[in-house]
C-alpha cells in the first residue's frame, strides 16, 4: 500500500515539458523556446494558487539543463547573522540541486532581507558549479515573491542586474500588485491562469486511469467545481475521496476544506443573531482560525463571498445579505481589510468588521419592520 | 563582492546591460541632468547629487556613466564605492564602510595626462529602503567627509528620503522616458542587433506597455526577438507583455454596465482573478477604456478616477486583490449606471 500513501499531487506532477501537455500548452511551448536560446531572462510566474507555477518552474529547469538531476534535491538548514552588529540569527531551509537553489525567504518573516542579502547574493555571485552544464548560469528559484517585505524585494534589485551573467532568478507569486515595480521591470512576467474546469477533469481522469479505478464523470465535474479551479486542491480531493471510499460514485461526498466551512459558519452566525454575546462567540472562532495559520486575507475573502453572494430564497441557512446593504458591507470589508494590513492584531479588525456588519444588518431589519407597520 | 576574471565571462549579456549608456551624453530624455553633468565633467566640480524617479529611467546608468567619464574607464573603481539595497546598510555598517573609503589616500590616476578631479564618490543606490535612522546618521557622515567625498543618493520616491538629507543635495528628477526617445533607442538597438519588426506599430506597443520604463521595453523586445529575429509583430509583443486582451476589457464593460445585482460582478471578479491577470493592470485598462467613452459625463469620469486611485493605493500597500477588485468594479458599475440628471453631458 506504499504507493497509495504517496501524495498524488507530487506523484503526478509532470517534471518535463513533454509530460506537461495537459494544461498551459502555449506557455510551455514558449518557455521551451526561450530555454534553447542564451537570451534567457529572469522570470516571474504569476497566477492563482494551484495553477501550476511550481510545475512550470521544475519543467523549465529540466529544459534548461537537459538532465534529471535538477530534480535530485537536497535540503539544508542554514543560519545567518541578522547584521554585523546584532546577535539575532536568521534561519532558513535551502533546497538545491547541482544547478540551482530554491528558497522561500518569506519564511524568515521580517528578517527575509537577510536571506536575500546573504544567501541569494552569494549564490548569485558565484560560478556555475558544474562546468559541463548546458548553461553558463545557475538558477535561483524564489517562492512567494509577493510575501517578501519591501526591503527584501529591494535587496534583489542590483543583484539581478550585476550578477545576470552567472545567475537567473525564477520567481513566483500570486498577487503581482505586491511585487515592487523595480523588480517587475527586471523580469519577464509570465501569467499562469487557473486551469479551466474541463482541463481539471481531464487531469483527474488521467490519474484515475493510471491508478486503475473508475471516476464517474459527474463526480469529476463536482470535484472540479468545488476545487475553485485550483488543480492541487482538486487532486487532493480526489485522493481523499478515494482513500475514504472503496468505490467512487456520482454521489460520493466531497468535503470542503475545514477552514472554509468554519469561516462560512461565522458568516451565518452574524446573520442569525446580532448581539454582544454572539460577537464573543465569534471571536473565539476567529481566534481558532488564526492560530491554525489561516491568514486574515483568506478569512476576509470567504466572509465577503458569503455576505455578498446571491440569496437563494429556499436556503434558510444562507449568510447572503439583502442586496441593498451589500455595497456598504463591501465598503467596510475593504476598509477593515486595509486596517488589518496596517495594524498588528488581525483579530481586532476582523471582529470590528463583523460588528459593523451586524449593525448594518440590524439597522436594515428595523427599517424593514417600520415600513411593514406603516 | 565576487569578481570573476573577465575572460571567464560568458558572451551573453542582456541588452539592457549591453546598451546601458557609458557616457552621460548617451542618456536619453533626461536633458536637464545631462546638461548639468556636462558642466561637471568639464570643470571637475561635482556637488552632492540626488536622483529620483521611476524604475528604468536611467538613474543608476547616469551615475555610473558620470563616474567613468570623471575618472576614466577602469580606474573609476578606485574612486567610487556603490552601496545598494543588496548590501547591509545599518547605521554602523554604512559609517564603517564610508569611513574606510573616505579616509584612504586618494588613488592617483595612472595616466598623468588624464585630467582627473581629486574627489571620490559614494553612490547610495536604492536609498528608499534605508531606515530613517541610517539616513539621519548619513547626514553627519556627509558633512564629515565632504572635503573630498561626494555623495549620490538614488531613489524612486523622494518622499522616502528625510529632508535634512535631501536638502544637502542638488536634486534631479528622472521622468518616465517619452515615446519618441524610447522609440529612438529601440530602433537603434534593433539596428545593432539586426532585428526586424513588421511595422512601427511594434514600437508603439512596446512603449504603451512600458509606461515610461525603458528597461521594460528593451527587455520585452529582447524576449520577443528570441522567438523570431524577423518580422516581429504587435501580437508577439502583446502576448508577452502582461496586458489584458481587449476582449476581456469589453466583456468587463458590458457586465458592469448592465448588471443589476452583486452576483454578476462577484462572478466577474472571480473570473478575472482565476485568469491570473495583474489586478492593477486590469483596473488601469478599464479606466482608460471608460475615459475614452464620449457618453460618460466629465463628472462621472472624475469619480471613476477617484475610485481607481483609491484602489491603487490600497493594492500597493498590500491590500487583498479579491476584495479590492470587487469593490472597484461594483463602485464603477454604480457610477456608470446612474442616470444623468440633465441628459448626458457631451
Ligand atoms: N501541466 C500539468 N499537467 C498535469 N498536472 C499538473 C500540471 N501542472 C500542475 N499540475 C498539478 O497541479 C498541482 C499544483 O501545481 P503547482 O504546485 O505547480 O501549482 P502552483 O501554482 O505552484 O501553486 P501554489 O502557488 O499554491 O504553490 C501539482 O501538484 C501537479 O500535480
Ligand atoms: N535615460 C536612459 N537612456 C538610455 N538608456 C536607458 C535610460 N534609462 C534606462 N535605460 C536602459 O534601461 C536600463 C536600466 O536603467 P537604469 O539601471 O539606469 O534604471 P534606474 O533608473 O536605475 O531604475 P531602478 O529604479 O529600477 O533602479 C539601462 O541599462 C538602459 O539599457
Ligand atoms: Mg537603479
PDB file of N, CA and C in Angstrom, chain B residues 161-195:
ATOM      1  N   UNK B 161      12.959  59.930   1.523  1.00  0.00           N
ATOM      2  CA  UNK B 161      14.258  60.424   1.983  1.00  0.00           C
ATOM      3  C   UNK B 161      14.020  61.591   2.934  1.00  0.00           C
ATOM      4  N   UNK B 162      14.664  61.560   4.080  1.00  0.00           N
ATOM      5  CA  UNK B 162      14.413  62.626   5.047  1.00  0.00           C
ATOM      6  C   UNK B 162      14.950  63.955   4.520  1.00  0.00           C
ATOM      7  N   UNK B 163      14.237  65.008   4.884  1.00  0.00           N
ATOM      8  CA  UNK B 163      14.548  66.301   4.299  1.00  0.00           C
ATOM      9  C   UNK B 163      15.976  66.790   4.549  1.00  0.00           C
ATOM     10  N   UNK B 164      16.489  66.654   5.770  1.00  0.00           N
ATOM     11  CA  UNK B 164      17.848  67.135   6.025  1.00  0.00           C
ATOM     12  C   UNK B 164      18.889  66.502   5.102  1.00  0.00           C
ATOM     13  N   UNK B 165      18.588  65.309   4.635  1.00  0.00           N
ATOM     14  CA  UNK B 165      19.500  64.636   3.723  1.00  0.00           C
ATOM     15  C   UNK B 165      19.287  65.162   2.305  1.00  0.00           C
ATOM     16  N   UNK B 166      18.020  65.221   1.906  1.00  0.00           N
ATOM     17  CA  UNK B 166      17.686  65.683   0.560  1.00  0.00           C
ATOM     18  C   UNK B 166      18.185  67.110   0.350  1.00  0.00           C
ATOM     19  N   UNK B 167      18.085  67.929   1.399  1.00  0.00           N
ATOM     20  CA  UNK B 167      18.427  69.340   1.223  1.00  0.00           C
ATOM     21  C   UNK B 167      19.930  69.573   1.086  1.00  0.00           C
ATOM     22  N   UNK B 168      20.729  68.574   1.339  1.00  0.00           N
ATOM     23  CA  UNK B 168      22.169  68.711   1.143  1.00  0.00           C
ATOM     24  C   UNK B 168      22.589  68.418  -0.292  1.00  0.00           C
ATOM     25  N   UNK B 169      21.625  67.987  -1.112  1.00  0.00           N
ATOM     26  CA  UNK B 169      21.982  67.547  -2.464  1.00  0.00           C
ATOM     27  C   UNK B 169      21.339  68.435  -3.526  1.00  0.00           C
ATOM     28  N   UNK B 170      21.970  68.443  -4.700  1.00  0.00           N
ATOM     29  CA  UNK B 170      21.299  69.020  -5.851  1.00  0.00           C
ATOM     30  C   UNK B 170      20.401  67.935  -6.436  1.00  0.00           C
ATOM     31  N   UNK B 171      19.104  68.246  -6.528  1.00  0.00           N
ATOM     32  CA  UNK B 171      18.149  67.184  -6.873  1.00  0.00           C
ATOM     33  C   UNK B 171      17.810  67.171  -8.356  1.00  0.00           C
ATOM     34  N   UNK B 172      17.766  65.983  -8.912  1.00  0.00           N
ATOM     35  CA  UNK B 172      17.335  65.834 -10.304  1.00  0.00           C
ATOM     36  C   UNK B 172      16.229  64.804 -10.400  1.00  0.00           C
ATOM     37  N   UNK B 173      15.159  65.205 -11.081  1.00  0.00           N
ATOM     38  CA  UNK B 173      14.078  64.260 -11.277  1.00  0.00           C
ATOM     39  C   UNK B 173      14.261  63.540 -12.602  1.00  0.00           C
ATOM     40  N   UNK B 174      14.215  62.229 -12.579  1.00  0.00           N
ATOM     41  CA  UNK B 174      14.254  61.436 -13.811  1.00  0.00           C
ATOM     42  C   UNK B 174      12.822  61.113 -14.189  1.00  0.00           C
ATOM     43  N   UNK B 175      12.398  61.644 -15.345  1.00  0.00           N
ATOM     44  CA  UNK B 175      10.992  61.445 -15.692  1.00  0.00           C
ATOM     45  C   UNK B 175      10.847  60.213 -16.572  1.00  0.00           C
ATOM     46  N   UNK B 176       9.617  59.645 -16.600  1.00  0.00           N
ATOM     47  CA  UNK B 176       9.364  58.490 -17.481  1.00  0.00           C
ATOM     48  C   UNK B 176       9.821  58.830 -18.894  1.00  0.00           C
ATOM     49  N   UNK B 177      10.437  57.874 -19.562  1.00  0.00           N
ATOM     50  CA  UNK B 177      11.017  58.164 -20.868  1.00  0.00           C
ATOM     51  C   UNK B 177       9.914  58.351 -21.911  1.00  0.00           C
ATOM     52  N   UNK B 178       9.941  59.492 -22.570  1.00  0.00           N
ATOM     53  CA  UNK B 178       8.880  59.841 -23.513  1.00  0.00           C
ATOM     54  C   UNK B 178       8.904  58.920 -24.730  1.00  0.00           C
ATOM     55  N   UNK B 179       7.746  58.872 -25.379  1.00  0.00           N
ATOM     56  CA  UNK B 179       7.532  57.993 -26.516  1.00  0.00           C
ATOM     57  C   UNK B 179       8.661  58.068 -27.559  1.00  0.00           C
ATOM     58  N   UNK B 180       8.929  59.283 -28.040  1.00  0.00           N
ATOM     59  CA  UNK B 180       9.899  59.402 -29.135  1.00  0.00           C
ATOM     60  C   UNK B 180      11.293  58.971 -28.713  1.00  0.00           C
ATOM     61  N   UNK B 181      11.674  59.352 -27.512  1.00  0.00           N
ATOM     62  CA  UNK B 181      13.001  58.989 -27.022  1.00  0.00           C
ATOM     63  C   UNK B 181      13.129  57.474 -26.914  1.00  0.00           C
ATOM     64  N   UNK B 182      12.059  56.831 -26.447  1.00  0.00           N
ATOM     65  CA  UNK B 182      12.092  55.363 -26.345  1.00  0.00           C
ATOM     66  C   UNK B 182      12.212  54.735 -27.719  1.00  0.00           C
ATOM     67  N   UNK B 183      11.402  55.240 -28.641  1.00  0.00           N
ATOM     68  CA  UNK B 183      11.405  54.644 -29.979  1.00  0.00           C
ATOM     69  C   UNK B 183      12.779  54.786 -30.628  1.00  0.00           C
ATOM     70  N   UNK B 184      13.399  55.957 -30.449  1.00  0.00           N
ATOM     71  CA  UNK B 184      14.756  56.151 -30.997  1.00  0.00           C
ATOM     72  C   UNK B 184      15.704  55.082 -30.476  1.00  0.00           C
ATOM     73  N   UNK B 185      15.644  54.892 -29.151  1.00  0.00           N
ATOM     74  CA  UNK B 185      16.557  53.941 -28.531  1.00  0.00           C
ATOM     75  C   UNK B 185      16.262  52.511 -29.010  1.00  0.00           C
ATOM     76  N   UNK B 186      15.000  52.167 -29.084  1.00  0.00           N
ATOM     77  CA  UNK B 186      14.626  50.820 -29.505  1.00  0.00           C
ATOM     78  C   UNK B 186      15.036  50.568 -30.954  1.00  0.00           C
ATOM     79  N   UNK B 187      14.857  51.580 -31.802  1.00  0.00           N
ATOM     80  CA  UNK B 187      15.250  51.439 -33.210  1.00  0.00           C
ATOM     81  C   UNK B 187      16.754  51.244 -33.322  1.00  0.00           C
ATOM     82  N   UNK B 188      17.480  52.024 -32.541  1.00  0.00           N
ATOM     83  CA  UNK B 188      18.937  51.915 -32.516  1.00  0.00           C
ATOM     84  C   UNK B 188      19.360  50.487 -32.165  1.00  0.00           C
ATOM     85  N   UNK B 189      18.723  49.927 -31.138  1.00  0.00           N
ATOM     86  CA  UNK B 189      19.070  48.565 -30.706  1.00  0.00           C
ATOM     87  C   UNK B 189      18.711  47.544 -31.789  1.00  0.00           C
ATOM     88  N   UNK B 190      17.554  47.703 -32.401  1.00  0.00           N
ATOM     89  CA  UNK B 190      17.141  46.784 -33.473  1.00  0.00           C
ATOM     90  C   UNK B 190      18.175  46.764 -34.593  1.00  0.00           C
ATOM     91  N   UNK B 191      18.649  47.943 -34.935  1.00  0.00           N
ATOM     92  CA  UNK B 191      19.650  48.034 -35.995  1.00  0.00           C
ATOM     93  C   UNK B 191      20.918  47.278 -35.614  1.00  0.00           C
ATOM     94  N   UNK B 192      21.412  47.559 -34.422  1.00  0.00           N
ATOM     95  CA  UNK B 192      22.653  46.924 -33.957  1.00  0.00           C
ATOM     96  C   UNK B 192      22.515  45.414 -33.860  1.00  0.00           C
ATOM     97  N   UNK B 193      21.359  44.950 -33.428  1.00  0.00           N
ATOM     98  CA  UNK B 193      21.171  43.519 -33.192  1.00  0.00           C
ATOM     99  C   UNK B 193      20.612  42.817 -34.418  1.00  0.00           C
ATOM    100  N   UNK B 194      20.393  43.589 -35.456  1.00  0.00           N
ATOM    101  CA  UNK B 194      19.852  43.022 -36.688  1.00  0.00           C
ATOM    102  C   UNK B 194      18.503  42.331 -36.458  1.00  0.00           C
ATOM    103  N   UNK B 195      17.641  43.053 -35.791  1.00  0.00           N
ATOM    104  CA  UNK B 195      16.291  42.537 -35.535  1.00  0.00           C
ATOM    105  C   UNK B 195      15.315  43.349 -36.372  1.00  0.00           C
TER     106      UNK B 195
END
